[in-house]
Amino acid sequence: MGLIVAETLRDGARHGLAVVLGATVVSLIFLTINFFGFASVAALPEAVLDLVRYFGAAYLFYLAYQAITRPVHRLNTPENELPPAKAPAFSSFKKSMIISMTSPKTILFFAAFFPQFVNEKMPVEPQLAVLSIAFLAVAGLMDTCWVLTASKAKKLLTQKNKLSLANKISGGILAAGATLLLFIN
């Protein structure tokens, strides 16, 4: 969520939607792993999962630093026009995939959450498929709402010539996400 808001504030709704798409692709991968067998991921040593998590947090801190220190250039554009993004939306998609892949807690969430809703007296696979599709739909909808909200905030910040504040807010959100990733087990 932090990356969605940060990318949308900094580079616009297309970048926010690219983050949503990246997170959705990784969720689909994790859901597929969960569907076909959680045991292989659960068998990984905790130290390996922690290392992946630390890498993700370090990457988020790096993105936060970039956002906070990003210079703001005055543009000769109408007041209601948003400045163009510096990087292609695909870069936001890649960032999202890296961050999502380095959060092994996601697959653990699926493995812990889904069994509560599975009826053992019925075939498991169709139930897991429905749960997975429902999760992807709800997560995609909620993440898109974050993009729309952040996009409106960016328009407000741009109208008031506060792009530097938008960069600091997006950097702060990324740093908060990195901190959470480090300390939540």
Tab-separated table of C-alpha atoms in Angstrom:
chain	number	residue	atom	x	y	z
A	1	MET	CA	0.000	0.000	0.000
A	2	GLY	CA	2.828	2.384	0.836
A	3	LEU	CA	4.443	1.883	-2.554
A	4	ILE	CA	1.102	2.419	-4.296
A	5	VAL	CA	0.587	5.767	-2.585
A	6	ALA	CA	4.218	6.830	-2.965
A	7	GLU	CA	4.414	6.062	-6.684
A	8	THR	CA	1.033	7.670	-7.349
A	9	LEU	CA	1.971	10.824	-5.459
A	10	ARG	CA	5.302	11.065	-7.185
A	11	ASP	CA	4.531	9.986	-10.751
A	12	GLY	CA	0.756	9.761	-11.157
A	13	ALA	CA	-2.042	7.233	-11.403
A	14	ARG	CA	-0.449	5.195	-14.223
A	15	HIS	CA	2.482	4.421	-11.945
A	16	GLY	CA	0.167	3.607	-9.049
A	17	LEU	CA	-1.776	1.206	-11.253
A	18	ALA	CA	1.510	-0.348	-12.405
A	19	VAL	CA	2.303	-1.020	-8.728
A	20	VAL	CA	-1.137	-2.606	-8.263
A	21	LEU	CA	-0.511	-4.812	-11.305
A	22	GLY	CA	2.927	-5.865	-10.009
A	23	ALA	CA	1.533	-6.721	-6.575
A	24	THR	CA	-1.327	-8.639	-8.198
A	25	VAL	CA	1.081	-10.700	-10.322
A	26	VAL	CA	3.130	-11.609	-7.244
A	27	SER	CA	-0.045	-12.407	-5.273
A	28	LEU	CA	-1.107	-14.677	-8.118
A	29	ILE	CA	2.273	-16.442	-7.940
A	30	PHE	CA	1.989	-16.824	-4.156
A	31	LEU	CA	-1.603	-18.024	-4.443
A	32	THR	CA	-0.503	-20.608	-7.013
A	33	ILE	CA	2.264	-21.811	-4.689
A	34	ASN	CA	-0.293	-21.999	-1.884
A	35	PHE	CA	-2.719	-23.861	-4.146
A	36	PHE	CA	-0.208	-26.519	-5.185
A	37	GLY	CA	1.497	-26.924	-1.869
A	38	PHE	CA	2.619	-24.698	0.914
A	39	ALA	CA	5.050	-27.203	2.376
A	40	SER	CA	8.023	-26.190	0.221
A	41	VAL	CA	7.889	-22.551	1.358
A	42	ALA	CA	7.066	-23.428	4.950
A	43	ALA	CA	10.104	-25.730	5.024
A	44	LEU	CA	12.514	-22.871	4.319
A	45	PRO	CA	14.610	-21.947	7.346
A	46	GLU	CA	13.450	-18.835	9.176
A	47	ALA	CA	16.860	-17.263	8.530
A	48	VAL	CA	16.243	-17.420	4.763
A	49	LEU	CA	12.818	-15.812	5.116
A	50	ASP	CA	14.332	-13.120	7.348
A	51	LEU	CA	17.078	-12.442	4.810
A	52	VAL	CA	14.496	-11.967	2.065
A	53	ARG	CA	12.521	-9.645	4.348
A	54	TYR	CA	15.636	-7.583	5.195
A	55	PHE	CA	16.431	-7.219	1.509
A	56	GLY	CA	12.890	-5.932	0.908
A	57	ALA	CA	13.171	-3.442	3.768
A	58	ALA	CA	16.549	-2.195	2.512
A	59	TYR	CA	15.088	-1.690	-0.958
A	60	LEU	CA	12.154	0.243	0.500
A	61	PHE	CA	14.542	2.467	2.481
A	62	TYR	CA	16.473	3.104	-0.750
A	63	LEU	CA	13.257	4.095	-2.547
A	64	ALA	CA	12.320	6.340	0.399
A	65	TYR	CA	15.689	8.095	0.210
A	66	GLN	CA	15.243	8.615	-3.528
A	67	ALA	CA	11.774	10.080	-3.022
A	68	ILE	CA	12.788	12.435	-0.221
A	69	THR	CA	15.882	13.734	-1.993
A	70	ARG	CA	14.286	13.985	-5.440
A	71	PRO	CA	14.586	17.562	-6.713
A	72	VAL	CA	11.450	19.419	-7.716
A	73	HIS	CA	11.688	21.411	-10.913
A	74	ARG	CA	9.317	24.256	-11.654
A	75	LEU	CA	7.367	23.519	-14.784
A	76	ASN	CA	5.838	25.890	-17.257
A	77	THR	CA	2.510	24.095	-17.220
A	78	PRO	CA	-0.988	25.217	-16.363
A	79	GLU	CA	-1.719	25.099	-12.652
A	80	ASN	CA	-4.055	22.094	-12.835
A	81	GLU	CA	-1.732	20.015	-15.018
A	82	LEU	CA	0.373	17.369	-13.316
A	83	PRO	CA	4.093	17.189	-14.069
A	84	PRO	CA	5.154	14.267	-16.259
A	85	ALA	CA	6.654	11.177	-14.656
A	86	LYS	CA	10.429	10.877	-14.894
A	87	ALA	CA	10.499	7.084	-15.389
A	88	PRO	CA	8.290	4.716	-17.387
A	89	ALA	CA	5.424	3.031	-15.549
A	90	PHE	CA	7.196	-0.312	-16.030
A	91	SER	CA	9.774	0.795	-13.447
A	92	SER	CA	6.961	1.076	-10.873
A	93	PHE	CA	5.756	-2.385	-11.889
A	94	LYS	CA	9.264	-3.824	-11.315
A	95	LYS	CA	9.589	-2.072	-7.930
A	96	SER	CA	6.251	-3.521	-6.898
A	97	MET	CA	7.258	-7.041	-7.871
A	98	ILE	CA	10.543	-6.773	-5.941
A	99	ILE	CA	8.824	-5.443	-2.820
A	100	SER	CA	6.005	-7.991	-3.025
A	101	MET	CA	8.389	-10.912	-3.597
A	102	THR	CA	10.507	-9.907	-0.605
A	103	SER	CA	7.569	-10.136	1.750
A	104	PRO	CA	7.337	-13.875	2.469
A	105	LYS	CA	4.689	-13.134	5.073
A	106	THR	CA	2.194	-12.842	2.191
A	107	ILE	CA	2.328	-16.534	1.360
A	108	LEU	CA	2.261	-17.368	5.058
A	109	PHE	CA	-0.890	-15.233	5.319
A	110	PHE	CA	-2.579	-17.232	2.557
A	111	ALA	CA	-1.621	-20.516	4.165
A	112	ALA	CA	-2.892	-19.416	7.583
A	113	PHE	CA	-6.004	-17.539	6.455
A	114	PHE	CA	-7.537	-19.724	3.744
A	115	PRO	CA	-7.902	-22.996	5.719
A	116	GLN	CA	-10.420	-21.288	8.019
A	117	PHE	CA	-12.820	-21.025	5.093
A	118	VAL	CA	-12.304	-24.456	3.552
A	119	ASN	CA	-14.928	-27.116	4.186
A	120	GLU	CA	-13.116	-30.451	4.568
A	121	LYS	CA	-16.194	-32.359	3.394
A	122	MET	CA	-16.017	-30.757	-0.058
A	123	PRO	CA	-13.246	-30.805	-2.701
A	124	VAL	CA	-10.514	-28.429	-1.531
A	125	GLU	CA	-9.190	-27.248	-4.924
A	126	PRO	CA	-12.377	-25.466	-6.112
A	127	GLN	CA	-12.709	-23.775	-2.720
A	128	LEU	CA	-9.104	-22.546	-2.826
A	129	ALA	CA	-9.646	-21.307	-6.391
A	130	VAL	CA	-12.710	-19.293	-5.347
A	131	LEU	CA	-10.899	-17.891	-2.298
A	132	SER	CA	-7.922	-16.938	-4.465
A	133	ILE	CA	-10.061	-15.210	-7.084
A	134	ALA	CA	-12.024	-13.381	-4.389
A	135	PHE	CA	-8.796	-12.260	-2.703
A	136	LEU	CA	-7.322	-10.966	-5.965
A	137	ALA	CA	-10.536	-9.095	-6.823
A	138	VAL	CA	-10.900	-7.459	-3.400
A	139	ALA	CA	-7.176	-6.610	-3.130
A	140	GLY	CA	-7.154	-5.167	-6.651
A	141	LEU	CA	-10.223	-3.053	-5.937
A	142	MET	CA	-8.873	-1.754	-2.632
A	143	ASP	CA	-5.452	-1.010	-4.126
A	144	THR	CA	-7.074	0.853	-7.011
A	145	CYS	CA	-8.975	2.958	-4.474
A	146	TRP	CA	-5.589	3.884	-2.928
A	147	VAL	CA	-4.393	4.956	-6.387
A	148	LEU	CA	-7.471	7.129	-6.900
A	149	THR	CA	-7.145	8.707	-3.450
A	150	ALA	CA	-3.430	9.404	-3.880
A	151	SER	CA	-4.066	10.759	-7.368
A	152	LYS	CA	-6.547	13.277	-5.962
A	153	ALA	CA	-4.050	14.219	-3.252
A	154	LYS	CA	-1.362	14.725	-5.911
A	155	LYS	CA	-3.646	17.076	-7.832
A	156	LEU	CA	-4.259	19.056	-4.653
A	157	LEU	CA	-0.558	19.196	-3.809
A	158	THR	CA	0.314	20.178	-7.377
A	159	GLN	CA	-2.283	22.942	-7.467
A	160	LYS	CA	-0.761	24.435	-4.340
A	161	ASN	CA	2.746	24.035	-5.726
A	162	LYS	CA	3.707	21.570	-2.982
A	163	LEU	CA	5.447	18.860	-5.009
A	164	SER	CA	8.370	18.823	-2.585
A	165	LEU	CA	5.908	17.961	0.183
A	166	ALA	CA	4.456	15.177	-1.991
A	167	ASN	CA	7.967	13.726	-2.425
A	168	LYS	CA	8.571	13.857	1.328
A	169	ILE	CA	5.188	12.256	2.057
A	170	SER	CA	5.821	9.440	-0.431
A	171	GLY	CA	9.326	8.933	0.995
A	172	GLY	CA	7.927	8.865	4.522
A	173	ILE	CA	5.321	6.278	3.539
A	174	LEU	CA	8.022	4.089	1.983
A	175	ALA	CA	10.256	4.427	5.062
A	176	ALA	CA	7.322	3.517	7.314
A	177	GLY	CA	6.640	0.446	5.166
A	178	ALA	CA	10.304	-0.572	5.399
A	179	THR	CA	10.251	-0.152	9.165
A	180	LEU	CA	7.107	-2.282	9.450
A	181	LEU	CA	8.669	-4.942	7.250
A	182	LEU	CA	11.672	-5.053	9.579
A	183	PHE	CA	9.810	-5.280	12.862
A	184	ILE	CA	6.661	-7.262	12.137
A	185	ASN	CA	7.175	-11.004	12.442
